[in-house]
Amino acid sequence: MTQSQESIDTIQRGYTFDTPAIQLGVLVVDGEPRPEVPINLALSMLNRHGLVAGATGTGKTKTLQLMAEQISRAGVPVFAADIKGDLSGIALPGTASEKLLARTKAIGQNWTPAGCPTEFYALGGQGTGVPLRATVLSFGPLLLSKVLGLNDTQESSLGLVFAYADRAGLPLLDLKDLRELLMFLTSDEGKGELKAIGGLSSATAGVILREISALEGQGADVFFGEPEFDTFDLLRVTPDGQGVVSMLELPNVQDRPQLFSTFLMWLLADLYADLPEAGDLDKPKLVFFFDEAHLLFDGASKEFLDQIEQTVRLVRSKGVGVFFVTQQPTDVPDSVLAQLGSRVQHQLRAHTPNDAKALRQTVNTYPKSDYDLAQLLTSLGIGEAVVTVLNPDGAPTPVAWTRMLAPSASMEPMNPAWLAGGVAQSAMTAKYGQAIDRESAYELLTARAAAGAESAAREAEAAAWEAERRASTPTPPRGHTRAPKPEPGLLEQLSKNTMVRQMARAAVTQVTRSIFGTLRRR
């Protein structure tokens, strides 16, 4: 069906803004690009969140790179994850080719090679980038339960363990802290403390311990610890006004998908907890691309999903925009999908009954248009998408068949030697490169166990001496014996420790809880 001139004019008016914007591409009419009809996205609407979706190989990653480049040049910092290892080239100018120049000429793009200021990170330093770490304390029981794959009951029990650690002044900084605390609670010495917690069985504690051991076996223990990453470092702007692109390297995401996705949620929750209210801004403080979004929602508990929905809804008021990147829009729960104002939908495939169902559901989420969306979405070319966004007034724009612009930065991975050299010279490496292992729950409990063993040995020696003395001494008259003083419990002993009391007072004054119940120290 040939598109009418009236429809074309409506789309052109719908994407013509008086406020600053980035350009996603140009309108396609009857299979041909129309350079005179640009498809734009207002900067002021970036914090209304969005979705980039499409089947494998349809151009999602290039769209992510294109948007990140333009947002950075507009002075807005960007965070993105490099899932497949092919986004590191964003730091380098692109290379012209005959195919590239033919495409850019057809869409009227004045293509100029240019890179972006980029900082490279890696979870726990497992990769080339600057190590990113978080403490177990800051991560909190809800997010950690998602990483460990715990069920609802086990998740609640882990929350009790965290609460006990708070009360007892036992800082949980890394996984060995949490493991040592659980081992203490399931030991003969800690059974009384375990019973006092209530609702935590030895069997459940054992399950949590096994999952922690499995996570450590995957090498994830290097992620938990100090120095903890300060999310304000994601908000940097260069002296010439460009937003820094923070690129998270994930070479082994297939081994730890839950850790990757949950860590990204921790970053968002941390930003929400620390940023002041911003209201409506001309441009956001940060745009956050959440790649492989389905990993976040797979197997998530209802409470976890509720917190995701709440975080996404509220972080907008802090000036942060979130774009979920995934294959199917149905990968994102309806409650979250409803909050996404911008949609860039690449080709969908309908090879199976489930695919066909997902296609119908996707079509039903779009505003009314002149397109046969079911047919169009399955026939889009590589680098083409069906787009609808919010205009500066917050109203949805007309649905537009769009040919996306080409990124200006390199679309090939950066040379590993260049990448390593840049990371080594980064100021972030000086800040986060060296791991710190200060005294925490592991050291406190180990020291207490050693002191307890020494005390028990002294008591045994004293008892033996006393038995020997009594054997050679007449029995004293009745009324002169004293009942033995009961052994103080763990909480009583810790409460008499000066250092622990100071740590407890500091915790009361410095710890705040974010939307996920995670703890933050500033």
Coordinates of C-alpha atoms in Angstrom, one line a residue, residues 37-452:
V37 CA 11.9 13.7 6.9
P38 CA 14.3 13.2 9.8
I39 CA 13.1 11.0 12.7
N40 CA 14.2 12.7 15.9
L41 CA 14.1 12.1 19.7
A42 CA 14.0 15.1 22.0
L43 CA 16.8 15.2 24.7
S44 CA 14.2 16.3 27.2
M45 CA 12.3 13.0 26.7
L46 CA 15.3 10.7 27.2
N47 CA 14.5 10.3 30.9
R48 CA 11.0 9.0 30.0
H49 CA 12.9 5.7 29.2
G50 CA 12.7 3.6 26.2
L51 CA 13.0 0.2 24.5
V52 CA 15.3 -1.0 21.7
A53 CA 14.2 -4.5 20.5
G54 CA 14.7 -6.8 17.6
A55 CA 15.8 -10.3 16.6
T56 CA 19.5 -11.2 16.5
G57 CA 21.4 -9.6 13.6
T58 CA 18.8 -6.8 12.9
G59 CA 20.9 -3.9 14.1
K60 CA 20.1 -3.4 17.8
T61 CA 23.8 -3.0 18.8
K62 CA 24.4 -0.4 16.1
T63 CA 21.3 1.5 17.2
L64 CA 22.6 1.5 20.8
Q65 CA 26.0 2.8 19.6
L66 CA 24.3 5.5 17.4
M67 CA 22.2 6.7 20.3
A68 CA 25.1 6.6 22.8
E69 CA 27.3 8.7 20.4
Q70 CA 24.8 11.4 19.9
I71 CA 23.7 11.6 23.5
S72 CA 27.4 11.9 24.5
R73 CA 28.0 14.7 22.0
A74 CA 25.0 16.5 23.4
G75 CA 26.8 16.7 26.8
V76 CA 25.0 13.8 28.5
P77 CA 27.0 10.9 30.1
V78 CA 26.1 7.4 29.0
F79 CA 26.4 4.0 30.6
A80 CA 26.3 0.8 28.4
A81 CA 27.3 -2.8 28.7
D82 CA 29.4 -4.4 25.9
I83 CA 27.8 -7.8 25.8
K84 CA 29.3 -9.2 22.6
G85 CA 32.6 -7.3 22.9
D86 CA 32.0 -5.2 19.7
L87 CA 31.2 -1.8 21.3
S88 CA 34.7 -0.8 22.4
G89 CA 35.3 0.9 19.0
I90 CA 33.0 3.7 20.2
A91 CA 36.1 5.4 21.5
L92 CA 37.7 5.6 18.0
P93 CA 36.7 7.3 14.8
G94 CA 35.0 5.1 12.3
T95 CA 36.5 4.0 9.0
A96 CA 34.9 4.9 5.7
S97 CA 34.0 2.1 3.2
E98 CA 32.2 2.1 -0.1
K99 CA 29.2 0.3 1.4
L100 CA 29.0 2.7 4.4
L101 CA 29.3 5.8 2.2
A102 CA 26.6 4.5 -0.2
R103 CA 24.2 4.0 2.7
T104 CA 24.9 7.4 4.3
K105 CA 24.5 9.2 0.9
A106 CA 21.2 7.5 0.3
I107 CA 19.8 8.8 3.7
G108 CA 21.4 12.2 3.3
Q109 CA 23.7 11.7 6.3
N110 CA 26.7 14.0 6.4
W111 CA 28.9 11.2 7.8
T112 CA 32.1 12.3 9.6
P113 CA 34.2 9.8 11.6
A114 CA 34.4 10.6 15.3
G115 CA 35.0 8.7 18.5
C116 CA 33.6 9.4 22.0
P117 CA 35.3 9.9 25.4
T118 CA 35.1 6.5 26.9
E119 CA 35.9 4.8 30.2
F120 CA 36.1 1.0 30.2
Y121 CA 35.1 -1.1 33.2
A122 CA 35.0 -4.8 34.0
L123 CA 33.2 -6.6 36.8
G124 CA 35.7 -7.3 39.6
G125 CA 38.5 -6.7 37.1
Q126 CA 37.8 -9.8 35.1
G127 CA 38.6 -8.3 31.8
T128 CA 40.7 -5.4 30.6
G129 CA 38.7 -2.5 32.1
V130 CA 38.8 -0.8 35.5
P131 CA 37.6 -3.1 38.2
L132 CA 34.0 -2.5 39.4
R133 CA 33.2 -3.8 42.9
A134 CA 30.3 -3.6 45.4
T135 CA 30.2 -4.7 49.0
V136 CA 27.8 -7.4 50.0
L137 CA 26.4 -5.0 52.6
S138 CA 25.6 -2.4 49.8
F139 CA 24.2 -5.0 47.5
G140 CA 21.7 -6.1 50.1
P141 CA 19.7 -9.3 50.5
L142 CA 17.2 -8.8 47.8
L143 CA 19.6 -8.3 45.0
L144 CA 22.0 -10.9 46.3
S145 CA 19.2 -13.5 46.5
K146 CA 18.6 -12.9 42.7
V147 CA 22.3 -13.5 42.1
L148 CA 22.2 -16.7 44.2
G149 CA 19.0 -18.0 42.7
L150 CA 17.2 -18.3 46.0
N151 CA 13.5 -18.9 46.4
D152 CA 11.2 -16.6 48.3
T153 CA 11.7 -18.4 51.6
Q154 CA 15.4 -18.4 51.3
E155 CA 15.4 -14.8 50.2
S156 CA 13.5 -13.8 53.4
S157 CA 15.9 -15.9 55.5
L158 CA 18.9 -14.1 53.9
G159 CA 17.3 -10.8 54.9
L160 CA 17.2 -12.0 58.5
V161 CA 20.9 -12.8 58.3
F162 CA 21.7 -9.2 57.0
A163 CA 19.5 -7.8 59.8
Y164 CA 21.4 -9.8 62.4
A165 CA 24.8 -8.6 61.0
D166 CA 23.5 -5.0 61.3
R167 CA 22.6 -5.5 64.9
A168 CA 25.8 -7.4 65.8
G169 CA 28.0 -4.8 64.2
L170 CA 29.5 -7.4 61.7
P171 CA 30.3 -5.6 58.4
L172 CA 29.5 -7.8 55.4
L173 CA 32.0 -6.5 52.7
D174 CA 32.8 -9.6 50.6
L175 CA 31.5 -13.2 50.2
K176 CA 33.8 -14.7 52.8
D177 CA 32.2 -12.4 55.4
L178 CA 28.8 -13.7 54.6
R179 CA 30.0 -17.3 54.4
E180 CA 31.8 -17.0 57.8
L181 CA 28.7 -15.5 59.4
L182 CA 26.5 -18.3 58.1
M183 CA 29.0 -21.0 59.2
F184 CA 29.0 -19.4 62.7
L185 CA 25.2 -19.4 62.9
T186 CA 25.0 -23.1 62.0
S187 CA 27.8 -24.1 64.4
D188 CA 27.3 -25.4 67.9
E189 CA 28.5 -22.0 69.2
G190 CA 26.0 -20.0 67.1
K191 CA 22.9 -22.2 67.4
G192 CA 21.5 -19.9 70.1
E193 CA 22.0 -16.9 67.9
L194 CA 20.4 -18.7 65.0
K195 CA 17.4 -19.5 67.1
A196 CA 17.1 -15.9 68.3
I197 CA 16.9 -14.7 64.7
G198 CA 13.7 -16.6 64.1
G199 CA 12.6 -18.0 60.8
L200 CA 16.0 -19.3 59.6
S201 CA 16.5 -23.0 59.6
S202 CA 19.9 -24.7 59.5
A203 CA 18.8 -26.4 56.2
T204 CA 18.1 -23.0 54.6
A205 CA 21.4 -21.6 55.9
G206 CA 23.1 -24.7 54.3
V207 CA 21.4 -24.0 50.9
I208 CA 22.6 -20.4 51.0
L209 CA 26.1 -21.5 51.9
R210 CA 26.2 -23.9 48.9
E211 CA 25.0 -21.2 46.5
I212 CA 27.7 -18.9 47.8
S213 CA 30.3 -21.6 47.3
A214 CA 29.1 -22.1 43.7
L215 CA 29.3 -18.4 43.0
E216 CA 32.8 -18.3 44.4
G217 CA 33.6 -21.2 42.2
Q218 CA 32.6 -19.2 39.2
G219 CA 35.1 -16.5 40.2
A220 CA 32.4 -14.0 41.2
D221 CA 34.0 -13.5 44.6
V222 CA 36.4 -10.9 43.1
F223 CA 33.4 -8.7 42.3
F224 CA 32.3 -8.3 46.0
G225 CA 34.6 -6.1 48.1
E226 CA 36.3 -2.8 48.3
P227 CA 36.9 -0.1 47.0
E228 CA 33.3 0.0 46.1
F229 CA 32.4 1.8 42.9
D230 CA 30.9 5.3 43.4
T231 CA 28.1 5.7 40.9
F232 CA 28.7 9.4 40.7
D233 CA 31.7 8.5 38.5
L234 CA 29.1 7.7 35.8
L235 CA 28.1 11.3 35.6
R236 CA 31.3 12.8 34.3
V237 CA 31.6 15.3 31.4
T238 CA 34.8 16.3 29.6
P239 CA 36.1 19.8 29.7
D240 CA 34.9 20.4 26.1
G241 CA 31.3 19.4 27.2
Q242 CA 31.0 15.8 26.0
G243 CA 29.4 13.2 28.2
V244 CA 31.7 10.4 29.1
V245 CA 30.6 7.0 27.8
S246 CA 31.1 4.4 30.6
M247 CA 31.4 1.0 28.9
L248 CA 31.1 -2.2 31.0
E249 CA 33.1 -5.1 29.5
L250 CA 31.4 -8.5 30.0
P251 CA 33.5 -11.2 28.5
N252 CA 32.0 -14.1 30.5
V253 CA 28.4 -12.9 30.9
Q254 CA 27.1 -16.4 29.8
D255 CA 28.8 -17.8 33.0
R256 CA 27.2 -15.4 35.4
P257 CA 24.1 -13.8 33.7
Q258 CA 22.3 -13.2 37.0
L259 CA 25.3 -11.3 38.5
F260 CA 25.6 -9.1 35.4
S261 CA 22.0 -8.1 35.2
T262 CA 21.5 -7.7 39.0
F263 CA 24.7 -5.5 39.2
L264 CA 23.1 -3.2 36.6
M265 CA 20.0 -2.9 38.8
W266 CA 22.2 -2.2 41.8
L267 CA 23.8 0.7 39.8
L268 CA 20.3 2.1 39.1
A269 CA 19.1 1.7 42.7
D270 CA 22.3 3.4 44.0
L271 CA 21.8 6.3 41.6
Y272 CA 18.2 6.7 42.8
A273 CA 19.3 6.6 46.4
D274 CA 22.0 9.3 46.0
L275 CA 20.9 11.7 43.4
P276 CA 18.7 14.7 44.4
E277 CA 15.3 15.3 42.8
A278 CA 15.7 17.0 39.5
G279 CA 12.2 17.5 38.0
D280 CA 11.9 18.1 34.3
L281 CA 15.3 18.9 32.7
D282 CA 16.2 20.1 29.2
K283 CA 18.4 17.0 29.1
P284 CA 19.0 14.1 31.5
K285 CA 22.0 13.7 33.8
L286 CA 22.6 10.2 32.5
V287 CA 21.2 7.7 30.0
F288 CA 21.5 4.1 31.0
F289 CA 21.4 1.3 28.4
F290 CA 20.3 -2.0 30.0
D291 CA 21.4 -4.6 27.4
E292 CA 20.2 -8.2 27.5
A293 CA 17.3 -7.0 29.6
H294 CA 15.6 -10.4 29.7
L295 CA 18.4 -11.7 32.1
L296 CA 17.1 -9.2 34.7
F297 CA 13.6 -10.6 34.7
D298 CA 14.2 -14.3 34.3
G299 CA 13.3 -16.1 37.5
A300 CA 12.8 -12.9 39.4
S301 CA 10.6 -13.0 42.5
K302 CA 7.5 -10.9 42.7
E303 CA 9.1 -8.6 45.3
F304 CA 12.1 -8.1 43.0
L305 CA 9.9 -7.3 40.0
D306 CA 8.0 -4.8 42.2
Q307 CA 11.2 -3.1 43.1
I308 CA 12.4 -2.9 39.5
E309 CA 9.1 -1.3 38.5
Q310 CA 9.3 1.2 41.3
T311 CA 13.0 2.0 40.6
V312 CA 12.3 2.6 36.9
R313 CA 9.3 4.8 37.7
L314 CA 11.1 6.9 40.3
V315 CA 14.6 7.3 38.9
R316 CA 13.2 9.5 36.1
S317 CA 12.7 12.2 38.6
K318 CA 16.4 12.1 39.4
G319 CA 17.3 12.9 35.8
V320 CA 18.2 9.3 34.7
G321 CA 16.9 7.8 31.5
V322 CA 16.8 4.0 31.1
F323 CA 16.7 2.1 27.7
F324 CA 16.1 -1.6 27.8
V325 CA 17.7 -3.5 25.0
T326 CA 16.3 -7.0 24.3
Q327 CA 15.0 -9.3 21.5
Q328 CA 11.3 -9.3 22.2
P329 CA 9.3 -6.6 23.9
T330 CA 7.5 -9.3 25.8
D331 CA 10.9 -10.0 27.6
V332 CA 10.0 -6.9 29.7
P333 CA 7.0 -7.2 32.1
D334 CA 4.0 -5.1 31.2
S335 CA 4.3 -3.0 34.3
V336 CA 7.8 -1.9 33.2
L337 CA 7.0 -1.7 29.5
A338 CA 4.1 0.7 30.2
Q339 CA 6.7 3.2 31.5
L340 CA 8.8 3.2 28.4
G341 CA 8.0 6.3 26.3
S342 CA 10.3 5.6 23.3
R343 CA 10.2 2.5 21.1
V344 CA 12.8 1.5 18.4
Q345 CA 11.6 -1.9 17.1
H346 CA 13.8 -3.7 14.7
Q347 CA 12.7 -6.8 12.7
L348 CA 10.8 -9.5 14.6
R349 CA 10.6 -13.1 13.4
A350 CA 7.5 -15.2 13.5
H351 CA 8.9 -18.7 12.9
T352 CA 7.1 -20.4 15.8
P353 CA 3.7 -20.1 17.5
N354 CA 5.3 -18.3 20.4
D355 CA 7.0 -15.9 18.0
A356 CA 3.6 -15.2 16.3
K357 CA 2.0 -14.6 19.6
A358 CA 4.8 -12.2 20.6
L359 CA 4.3 -10.4 17.3
R360 CA 0.6 -9.9 17.9
Q361 CA 1.3 -8.6 21.4
T362 CA 3.9 -6.1 20.1
V363 CA 1.6 -4.8 17.4
N364 CA -1.1 -4.2 20.0
T365 CA 1.2 -1.9 22.0
Y366 CA 1.7 0.6 19.1
P367 CA -0.5 3.7 18.5
K368 CA -2.9 3.5 15.6
S369 CA -1.1 4.0 12.2
D370 CA -1.5 3.5 8.5
Y371 CA 1.0 0.7 8.5
D372 CA 0.2 -3.0 8.5
L373 CA 2.5 -3.5 11.4
A374 CA 2.4 -7.3 11.6
Q375 CA 3.6 -7.4 8.0
L376 CA 6.1 -4.5 8.3
L377 CA 7.8 -5.7 11.5
T378 CA 8.6 -9.1 9.9
S379 CA 10.0 -7.5 6.7
L380 CA 12.2 -4.7 8.0
G381 CA 15.7 -4.7 6.6
I382 CA 18.9 -4.7 8.7
G383 CA 19.3 -1.2 10.2
E384 CA 15.6 -0.4 9.8
A385 CA 13.1 0.0 12.6
V386 CA 9.6 1.0 13.5
V387 CA 9.8 4.1 15.7
T388 CA 7.5 6.0 18.0
V389 CA 8.8 8.3 20.8
L390 CA 7.4 11.1 23.0
N391 CA 7.5 14.7 21.7
P392 CA 8.6 17.5 24.0
D393 CA 5.1 17.8 25.3
G394 CA 5.0 14.2 26.3
A395 CA 2.6 13.0 23.6
P396 CA 3.5 10.0 21.4
T397 CA 4.7 10.7 17.9
P398 CA 3.3 9.0 14.8
V399 CA 4.6 5.5 14.1
A400 CA 7.4 5.8 11.5
W401 CA 9.2 3.3 9.4
T402 CA 12.8 4.4 9.8
R403 CA 16.2 3.8 8.3
M404 CA 18.7 4.4 11.1
L405 CA 21.7 6.6 10.7
A406 CA 25.2 5.0 10.7
P407 CA 27.4 5.4 13.8
S408 CA 30.3 7.9 13.4
A409 CA 32.6 5.8 15.6
S410 CA 34.3 2.6 14.7
M411 CA 32.0 -0.4 14.5
E412 CA 34.9 -2.8 15.0
P413 CA 36.3 -3.8 18.5
M414 CA 39.3 -1.7 19.7
N415 CA 42.7 -3.3 19.5
P416 CA 43.2 -5.1 22.8
A417 CA 46.7 -3.5 23.3
W418 CA 45.3 0.0 22.8
L419 CA 42.4 -0.7 25.2
A420 CA 44.7 -2.0 27.9
G421 CA 47.0 1.0 27.5
G422 CA 44.2 3.4 27.9
V423 CA 42.8 1.7 30.9
A424 CA 46.2 1.7 32.6
Q425 CA 46.5 5.4 32.2
S426 CA 43.0 6.2 33.5
A427 CA 42.4 8.1 36.7
M428 CA 39.7 5.5 37.5
T429 CA 42.4 2.8 37.6
A430 CA 44.2 4.8 40.2
K431 CA 41.0 5.0 42.2
Y432 CA 39.6 1.5 41.9
G433 CA 42.5 -0.7 40.6
Q434 CA 43.8 -2.0 43.9
A435 CA 41.5 -4.3 46.0
I436 CA 41.2 -3.5 49.7
D437 CA 40.5 -6.2 52.4
R438 CA 39.9 -4.4 55.7
E439 CA 38.6 -5.9 58.9
S440 CA 35.1 -7.0 58.6
A441 CA 32.8 -9.9 59.7
Y442 CA 35.3 -12.6 58.7
E443 CA 38.1 -11.2 60.7
L444 CA 35.9 -10.4 63.7
L445 CA 34.3 -13.9 63.8
T446 CA 37.7 -15.6 63.2
A447 CA 39.3 -13.6 66.0
R448 CA 36.4 -14.4 68.3
A449 CA 36.6 -18.1 67.5
A450 CA 40.4 -18.1 68.2
A451 CA 39.8 -16.2 71.5
G452 CA 37.0 -18.6 72.4

